[in-house]
JSON list of C-alpha atoms in Angstrom, two decimals:
[
{"chain": "A", "resi": 90, "resn": "PRO", "atom": "CA", "xyz": [7.78, 5.75, 76.84]},
{"chain": "A", "resi": 91, "resn": "ASN", "atom": "CA", "xyz": [11.62, 5.50, 76.36]},
{"chain": "A", "resi": 92, "resn": "SER", "atom": "CA", "xyz": [13.17, 4.34, 79.69]},
{"chain": "A", "resi": 93, "resn": "GLY", "atom": "CA", "xyz": [16.65, 5.08, 78.27]},
{"chain": "A", "resi": 94, "resn": "PRO", "atom": "CA", "xyz": [19.92, 3.90, 79.47]},
{"chain": "A", "resi": 95, "resn": "VAL", "atom": "CA", "xyz": [20.90, 3.66, 83.11]},
{"chain": "A", "resi": 96, "resn": "ALA", "atom": "CA", "xyz": [22.51, 6.83, 84.26]},
{"chain": "A", "resi": 97, "resn": "GLU", "atom": "CA", "xyz": [25.67, 5.14, 85.43]},
{"chain": "A", "resi": 98, "resn": "PRO", "atom": "CA", "xyz": [28.83, 6.11, 83.52]},
{"chain": "A", "resi": 99, "resn": "THR", "atom": "CA", "xyz": [30.54, 3.35, 81.66]},
{"chain": "A", "resi": 100, "resn": "VAL", "atom": "CA", "xyz": [34.18, 2.46, 82.19]},
{"chain": "A", "resi": 101, "resn": "MET", "atom": "CA", "xyz": [36.37, 3.94, 79.47]},
{"chain": "A", "resi": 102, "resn": "SER", "atom": "CA", "xyz": [37.00, 1.33, 76.83]},
{"chain": "A", "resi": 103, "resn": "GLY", "atom": "CA", "xyz": [39.08, 3.28, 74.28]},
{"chain": "A", "resi": 104, "resn": "TRP", "atom": "CA", "xyz": [35.87, 3.99, 72.55]},
{"chain": "A", "resi": 105, "resn": "GLN", "atom": "CA", "xyz": [33.69, 7.15, 72.44]},
{"chain": "A", "resi": 106, "resn": "LEU", "atom": "CA", "xyz": [30.20, 7.65, 71.12]},
{"chain": "A", "resi": 107, "resn": "ALA", "atom": "CA", "xyz": [29.64, 9.71, 67.95]},
{"chain": "A", "resi": 108, "resn": "GLN", "atom": "CA", "xyz": [26.07, 11.03, 67.30]},
{"chain": "A", "resi": 109, "resn": "PHE", "atom": "CA", "xyz": [24.88, 12.75, 64.15]},
{"chain": "A", "resi": 110, "resn": "ASN", "atom": "CA", "xyz": [21.34, 14.15, 63.55]},
{"chain": "A", "resi": 111, "resn": "VAL", "atom": "CA", "xyz": [19.70, 16.13, 60.83]},
{"chain": "A", "resi": 112, "resn": "ALA", "atom": "CA", "xyz": [16.57, 18.25, 60.69]},
{"chain": "A", "resi": 113, "resn": "THR", "atom": "CA", "xyz": [14.80, 19.92, 57.82]},
{"chain": "A", "resi": 114, "resn": "ALA", "atom": "CA", "xyz": [13.72, 23.34, 58.86]},
{"chain": "A", "resi": 115, "resn": "LYS", "atom": "CA", "xyz": [10.27, 24.42, 57.84]},
{"chain": "A", "resi": 116, "resn": "PHE", "atom": "CA", "xyz": [11.61, 27.95, 57.17]},
{"chain": "A", "resi": 117, "resn": "ASP", "atom": "CA", "xyz": [14.79, 29.68, 56.05]},
{"chain": "A", "resi": 118, "resn": "ASP", "atom": "CA", "xyz": [17.45, 30.53, 58.67]},
{"chain": "A", "resi": 119, "resn": "ASP", "atom": "CA", "xyz": [16.37, 34.26, 58.65]},
{"chain": "A", "resi": 120, "resn": "ASP", "atom": "CA", "xyz": [12.62, 33.55, 58.90]},
{"chain": "A", "resi": 121, "resn": "PRO", "atom": "CA", "xyz": [11.07, 34.97, 62.17]},
{"chain": "A", "resi": 122, "resn": "ARG", "atom": "CA", "xyz": [9.21, 31.63, 62.63]},
{"chain": "A", "resi": 123, "resn": "LEU", "atom": "CA", "xyz": [12.58, 29.92, 63.14]},
{"chain": "A", "resi": 124, "resn": "ALA", "atom": "CA", "xyz": [14.12, 32.75, 65.30]},
{"chain": "A", "resi": 125, "resn": "GLU", "atom": "CA", "xyz": [13.35, 31.19, 68.71]},
{"chain": "A", "resi": 126, "resn": "PHE", "atom": "CA", "xyz": [15.25, 28.02, 67.73]},
{"chain": "A", "resi": 127, "resn": "ILE", "atom": "CA", "xyz": [18.13, 29.94, 66.15]},
{"chain": "A", "resi": 128, "resn": "ASP", "atom": "CA", "xyz": [18.29, 32.49, 69.00]},
{"chain": "A", "resi": 129, "resn": "ASN", "atom": "CA", "xyz": [18.84, 29.57, 71.58]},
{"chain": "A", "resi": 130, "resn": "LEU", "atom": "CA", "xyz": [21.40, 27.58, 69.59]},
{"chain": "A", "resi": 131, "resn": "ASP", "atom": "CA", "xyz": [24.41, 29.21, 71.43]},
{"chain": "A", "resi": 132, "resn": "ARG", "atom": "CA", "xyz": [22.84, 28.42, 74.82]},
{"chain": "A", "resi": 133, "resn": "LEU", "atom": "CA", "xyz": [22.06, 24.81, 73.88]},
{"chain": "A", "resi": 134, "resn": "ASN", "atom": "CA", "xyz": [25.54, 24.28, 72.41]},
{"chain": "A", "resi": 135, "resn": "TRP", "atom": "CA", "xyz": [27.12, 25.71, 75.62]},
{"chain": "A", "resi": 136, "resn": "LEU", "atom": "CA", "xyz": [24.93, 23.47, 77.74]},
{"chain": "A", "resi": 137, "resn": "GLY", "atom": "CA", "xyz": [25.97, 20.49, 75.58]},
{"chain": "A", "resi": 138, "resn": "ASP", "atom": "CA", "xyz": [29.64, 21.45, 75.74]},
{"chain": "A", "resi": 139, "resn": "GLU", "atom": "CA", "xyz": [29.48, 21.81, 79.59]},
{"chain": "A", "resi": 140, "resn": "SER", "atom": "CA", "xyz": [27.51, 18.53, 80.10]},
{"chain": "A", "resi": 141, "resn": "PRO", "atom": "CA", "xyz": [29.46, 15.76, 81.81]},
{"chain": "A", "resi": 142, "resn": "GLY", "atom": "CA", "xyz": [30.67, 13.38, 79.17]},
{"chain": "A", "resi": 143, "resn": "SER", "atom": "CA", "xyz": [30.75, 15.80, 76.36]},
{"chain": "A", "resi": 144, "resn": "VAL", "atom": "CA", "xyz": [33.99, 15.45, 74.31]},
{"chain": "A", "resi": 145, "resn": "TRP", "atom": "CA", "xyz": [33.74, 17.34, 71.12]},
{"chain": "A", "resi": 146, "resn": "ARG", "atom": "CA", "xyz": [31.27, 19.30, 68.94]},
{"chain": "A", "resi": 147, "resn": "PHE", "atom": "CA", "xyz": [31.56, 19.81, 65.14]},
{"chain": "A", "resi": 148, "resn": "GLN", "atom": "CA", "xyz": [31.20, 23.49, 64.45]},
{"chain": "A", "resi": 149, "resn": "SER", "atom": "CA", "xyz": [31.89, 26.15, 61.82]},
{"chain": "A", "resi": 150, "resn": "GLU", "atom": "CA", "xyz": [33.83, 29.35, 62.38]},
{"chain": "A", "resi": 151, "resn": "THR", "atom": "CA", "xyz": [30.72, 30.77, 63.91]},
{"chain": "A", "resi": 152, "resn": "GLY", "atom": "CA", "xyz": [30.68, 28.06, 66.63]},
{"chain": "A", "resi": 153, "resn": "ARG", "atom": "CA", "xyz": [27.60, 26.42, 65.07]},
{"chain": "A", "resi": 154, "resn": "SER", "atom": "CA", "xyz": [27.17, 23.38, 63.06]},
{"chain": "A", "resi": 155, "resn": "VAL", "atom": "CA", "xyz": [23.89, 24.46, 61.47]},
{"chain": "A", "resi": 156, "resn": "ASP", "atom": "CA", "xyz": [25.87, 27.06, 59.39]},
{"chain": "A", "resi": 157, "resn": "VAL", "atom": "CA", "xyz": [27.41, 24.16, 57.57]},
{"chain": "A", "resi": 158, "resn": "LYS", "atom": "CA", "xyz": [25.34, 23.15, 54.57]},
{"chain": "A", "resi": 159, "resn": "ALA", "atom": "CA", "xyz": [26.21, 19.59, 53.65]},
{"chain": "A", "resi": 160, "resn": "PHE", "atom": "CA", "xyz": [23.10, 18.86, 51.67]},
{"chain": "A", "resi": 161, "resn": "ASP", "atom": "CA", "xyz": [21.57, 20.15, 48.46]},
{"chain": "A", "resi": 162, "resn": "ASP", "atom": "CA", "xyz": [18.65, 21.55, 50.49]},
{"chain": "A", "resi": 163, "resn": "PRO", "atom": "CA", "xyz": [20.01, 24.41, 52.59]},
{"chain": "A", "resi": 164, "resn": "ARG", "atom": "CA", "xyz": [17.17, 23.98, 55.10]},
{"chain": "A", "resi": 165, "resn": "ILE", "atom": "CA", "xyz": [18.71, 20.67, 56.23]},
{"chain": "A", "resi": 166, "resn": "LEU", "atom": "CA", "xyz": [20.57, 21.37, 59.46]},
{"chain": "A", "resi": 167, "resn": "LEU", "atom": "CA", "xyz": [23.12, 19.04, 60.98]},
{"chain": "A", "resi": 168, "resn": "ASN", "atom": "CA", "xyz": [24.56, 18.31, 64.44]},
{"chain": "A", "resi": 169, "resn": "LEU", "atom": "CA", "xyz": [27.63, 16.11, 65.15]},
{"chain": "A", "resi": 170, "resn": "THR", "atom": "CA", "xyz": [29.07, 15.45, 68.57]},
{"chain": "A", "resi": 171, "resn": "VAL", "atom": "CA", "xyz": [31.25, 12.97, 70.45]},
{"chain": "A", "resi": 172, "resn": "TRP", "atom": "CA", "xyz": [30.56, 11.74, 73.98]},
{"chain": "A", "resi": 173, "resn": "ASP", "atom": "CA", "xyz": [32.25, 9.55, 76.53]},
{"chain": "A", "resi": 174, "resn": "ASN", "atom": "CA", "xyz": [29.33, 7.20, 76.60]},
{"chain": "A", "resi": 175, "resn": "LEU", "atom": "CA", "xyz": [25.66, 6.73, 75.83]},
{"chain": "A", "resi": 176, "resn": "GLU", "atom": "CA", "xyz": [24.48, 7.68, 79.30]},
{"chain": "A", "resi": 177, "resn": "SER", "atom": "CA", "xyz": [26.17, 11.07, 79.11]},
{"chain": "A", "resi": 178, "resn": "LEU", "atom": "CA", "xyz": [24.39, 11.87, 75.72]},
{"chain": "A", "resi": 179, "resn": "TRP", "atom": "CA", "xyz": [21.09, 10.61, 77.03]},
{"chain": "A", "resi": 180, "resn": "ASN", "atom": "CA", "xyz": [21.44, 12.89, 80.10]},
{"chain": "A", "resi": 181, "resn": "TYR", "atom": "CA", "xyz": [22.07, 15.93, 77.98]},
{"chain": "A", "resi": 182, "resn": "VAL", "atom": "CA", "xyz": [19.34, 15.21, 75.49]},
{"chain": "A", "resi": 183, "resn": "TYR", "atom": "CA", "xyz": [16.54, 14.23, 77.93]},
{"chain": "A", "resi": 184, "resn": "LYS", "atom": "CA", "xyz": [17.53, 15.72, 81.32]},
{"chain": "A", "resi": 185, "resn": "THR", "atom": "CA", "xyz": [18.54, 19.27, 80.45]},
{"chain": "A", "resi": 186, "resn": "ASP", "atom": "CA", "xyz": [16.75, 22.24, 78.90]},
{"chain": "A", "resi": 187, "resn": "HIS", "atom": "CA", "xyz": [17.57, 20.58, 75.62]},
{"chain": "A", "resi": 188, "resn": "VAL", "atom": "CA", "xyz": [14.44, 18.35, 76.07]},
{"chain": "A", "resi": 189, "resn": "GLU", "atom": "CA", "xyz": [12.17, 21.28, 75.80]},
{"chain": "A", "resi": 190, "resn": "PHE", "atom": "CA", "xyz": [13.41, 22.17, 72.35]},
{"chain": "A", "resi": 191, "resn": "LEU", "atom": "CA", "xyz": [13.22, 18.52, 71.38]},
{"chain": "A", "resi": 192, "resn": "ARG", "atom": "CA", "xyz": [9.60, 18.41, 72.45]},
{"chain": "A", "resi": 193, "resn": "ARG", "atom": "CA", "xyz": [8.91, 21.54, 70.31]},
{"chain": "A", "resi": 194, "resn": "ARG", "atom": "CA", "xyz": [10.78, 20.41, 67.19]},
{"chain": "A", "resi": 195, "resn": "ARG", "atom": "CA", "xyz": [7.59, 20.10, 65.11]},
{"chain": "A", "resi": 196, "resn": "GLU", "atom": "CA", "xyz": [7.14, 23.98, 65.33]},
{"chain": "A", "resi": 197, "resn": "TRP", "atom": "CA", "xyz": [10.47, 24.46, 63.51]},
{"chain": "A", "resi": 198, "resn": "PHE", "atom": "CA", "xyz": [11.19, 21.18, 61.61]},
{"chain": "A", "resi": 199, "resn": "GLU", "atom": "CA", "xyz": [9.53, 18.86, 59.12]},
{"chain": "A", "resi": 200, "resn": "VAL", "atom": "CA", "xyz": [8.51, 15.46, 60.39]},
{"chain": "A", "resi": 201, "resn": "ASP", "atom": "CA", "xyz": [10.63, 12.78, 58.62]},
{"chain": "A", "resi": 202, "resn": "ALA", "atom": "CA", "xyz": [9.47, 9.15, 58.21]},
{"chain": "A", "resi": 203, "resn": "GLU", "atom": "CA", "xyz": [13.01, 8.04, 58.20]},
{"chain": "A", "resi": 204, "resn": "PRO", "atom": "CA", "xyz": [15.44, 8.11, 61.10]},
{"chain": "A", "resi": 205, "resn": "VAL", "atom": "CA", "xyz": [17.09, 11.45, 61.52]},
{"chain": "A", "resi": 206, "resn": "HIS", "atom": "CA", "xyz": [19.52, 10.49, 64.30]},
{"chain": "A", "resi": 207, "resn": "VAL", "atom": "CA", "xyz": [22.35, 7.97, 64.35]},
{"chain": "A", "resi": 208, "resn": "MET", "atom": "CA", "xyz": [25.05, 6.94, 66.72]},
{"chain": "A", "resi": 209, "resn": "TRP", "atom": "CA", "xyz": [28.26, 4.80, 66.42]},
{"chain": "A", "resi": 210, "resn": "TRP", "atom": "CA", "xyz": [31.43, 4.04, 68.39]},
{"chain": "A", "resi": 211, "resn": "VAL", "atom": "CA", "xyz": [34.59, 5.73, 67.32]},
{"chain": "A", "resi": 212, "resn": "PRO", "atom": "CA", "xyz": [38.10, 5.14, 68.62]},
{"chain": "A", "resi": 213, "resn": "GLU", "atom": "CA", "xyz": [38.95, 7.56, 71.46]},
{"chain": "A", "resi": 214, "resn": "GLY", "atom": "CA", "xyz": [40.23, 10.80, 69.93]},
{"chain": "A", "resi": 215, "resn": "HIS", "atom": "CA", "xyz": [38.61, 10.34, 66.55]},
{"chain": "A", "resi": 216, "resn": "ARG", "atom": "CA", "xyz": [36.72, 13.31, 65.32]},
{"chain": "A", "resi": 217, "resn": "PRO", "atom": "CA", "xyz": [34.12, 12.27, 62.76]},
{"chain": "A", "resi": 218, "resn": "THR", "atom": "CA", "xyz": [33.10, 14.41, 59.71]},
{"chain": "A", "resi": 219, "resn": "PRO", "atom": "CA", "xyz": [29.67, 15.27, 58.44]},
{"chain": "A", "resi": 220, "resn": "VAL", "atom": "CA", "xyz": [30.44, 12.94, 55.56]},
{"chain": "A", "resi": 221, "resn": "GLU", "atom": "CA", "xyz": [30.90, 10.04, 58.04]},
{"chain": "A", "resi": 222, "resn": "GLY", "atom": "CA", "xyz": [27.65, 11.02, 59.79]},
{"chain": "A", "resi": 223, "resn": "ILE", "atom": "CA", "xyz": [25.71, 11.09, 56.56]},
{"chain": "A", "resi": 224, "resn": "ALA", "atom": "CA", "xyz": [27.07, 7.61, 55.61]},
{"chain": "A", "resi": 225, "resn": "ARG", "atom": "CA", "xyz": [26.10, 6.13, 58.98]},
{"chain": "A", "resi": 226, "resn": "LEU", "atom": "CA", "xyz": [22.67, 7.71, 58.87]},
{"chain": "A", "resi": 227, "resn": "GLU", "atom": "CA", "xyz": [22.13, 6.32, 55.37]},
{"chain": "A", "resi": 228, "resn": "HIS", "atom": "CA", "xyz": [23.24, 2.93, 56.58]},
{"chain": "A", "resi": 229, "resn": "LEU", "atom": "CA", "xyz": [20.87, 2.98, 59.43]},
{"chain": "A", "resi": 230, "resn": "ARG", "atom": "CA", "xyz": [17.97, 3.99, 57.05]},
{"chain": "A", "resi": 231, "resn": "ALA", "atom": "CA", "xyz": [18.92, 1.22, 54.57]},
{"chain": "A", "resi": 232, "resn": "HIS", "atom": "CA", "xyz": [19.74, -1.65, 56.87]},
{"chain": "A", "resi": 233, "resn": "GLY", "atom": "CA", "xyz": [18.29, -0.90, 60.31]},
{"chain": "A", "resi": 234, "resn": "PRO", "atom": "CA", "xyz": [20.21, -0.72, 63.60]},
{"chain": "A", "resi": 235, "resn": "SER", "atom": "CA", "xyz": [23.42, -2.63, 63.96]},
{"chain": "A", "resi": 236, "resn": "PRO", "atom": "CA", "xyz": [26.79, -2.00, 65.78]},
{"chain": "A", "resi": 237, "resn": "HIS", "atom": "CA", "xyz": [27.71, 0.11, 62.65]},
{"chain": "A", "resi": 238, "resn": "ALA", "atom": "CA", "xyz": [24.78, 2.53, 63.12]},
{"chain": "A", "resi": 239, "resn": "PHE", "atom": "CA", "xyz": [22.16, 2.61, 65.82]},
{"chain": "A", "resi": 240, "resn": "SER", "atom": "CA", "xyz": [19.84, 4.78, 67.90]},
{"chain": "A", "resi": 241, "resn": "PHE", "atom": "CA", "xyz": [18.88, 5.20, 71.59]},
{"chain": "A", "resi": 242, "resn": "ARG", "atom": "CA", "xyz": [16.12, 2.57, 71.14]},
{"chain": "A", "resi": 243, "resn": "ASP", "atom": "CA", "xyz": [18.46, -0.08, 69.62]},
{"chain": "A", "resi": 244, "resn": "ASN", "atom": "CA", "xyz": [21.88, 0.61, 70.98]},
{"chain": "A", "resi": 245, "resn": "TYR", "atom": "CA", "xyz": [25.05, -1.39, 71.10]},
{"chain": "A", "resi": 246, "resn": "GLU", "atom": "CA", "xyz": [27.93, -1.64, 73.53]},
{"chain": "A", "resi": 247, "resn": "PRO", "atom": "CA", "xyz": [31.31, -0.37, 72.33]},
{"chain": "A", "resi": 248, "resn": "PRO", "atom": "CA", "xyz": [33.56, -2.93, 70.59]},
{"chain": "A", "resi": 249, "resn": "VAL", "atom": "CA", "xyz": [35.78, -5.10, 72.66]},
{"chain": "A", "resi": 250, "resn": "GLY", "atom": "CA", "xyz": [39.53, -4.41, 72.37]}
]
């Protein structure tokens, strides 16, 4: 289905790709039905951190972003990372062990009719906050894809200059 971007790295442009996603767990963090996902977070985070093009990952003192509760519903988990380019993120998401957990997401997470993933370009060195990620996701949900907030399906090149 998704052909995805070409796997050639892009030339550094002074911009990096931020990505933010959310997922509403079907169960509380300590529920045994969520254990397999929770037990693999450190491995998946390490895999992402070590992937070519990975720049930065938002995390709490525990090393996990899912421990940060940025929503009224404590079952909404967040993830926020920065990458050198779209291709690097694509390769991590779809060409590593991460894809197996993505395929199984319905075992652990509610299906959401609205987008749960958003990307946008940030100046090299900028570290976005969950508040920025939430705002970009809300923009994508309200207005659809644009250079301000987009997805793998409808993505945009970094700004010029």
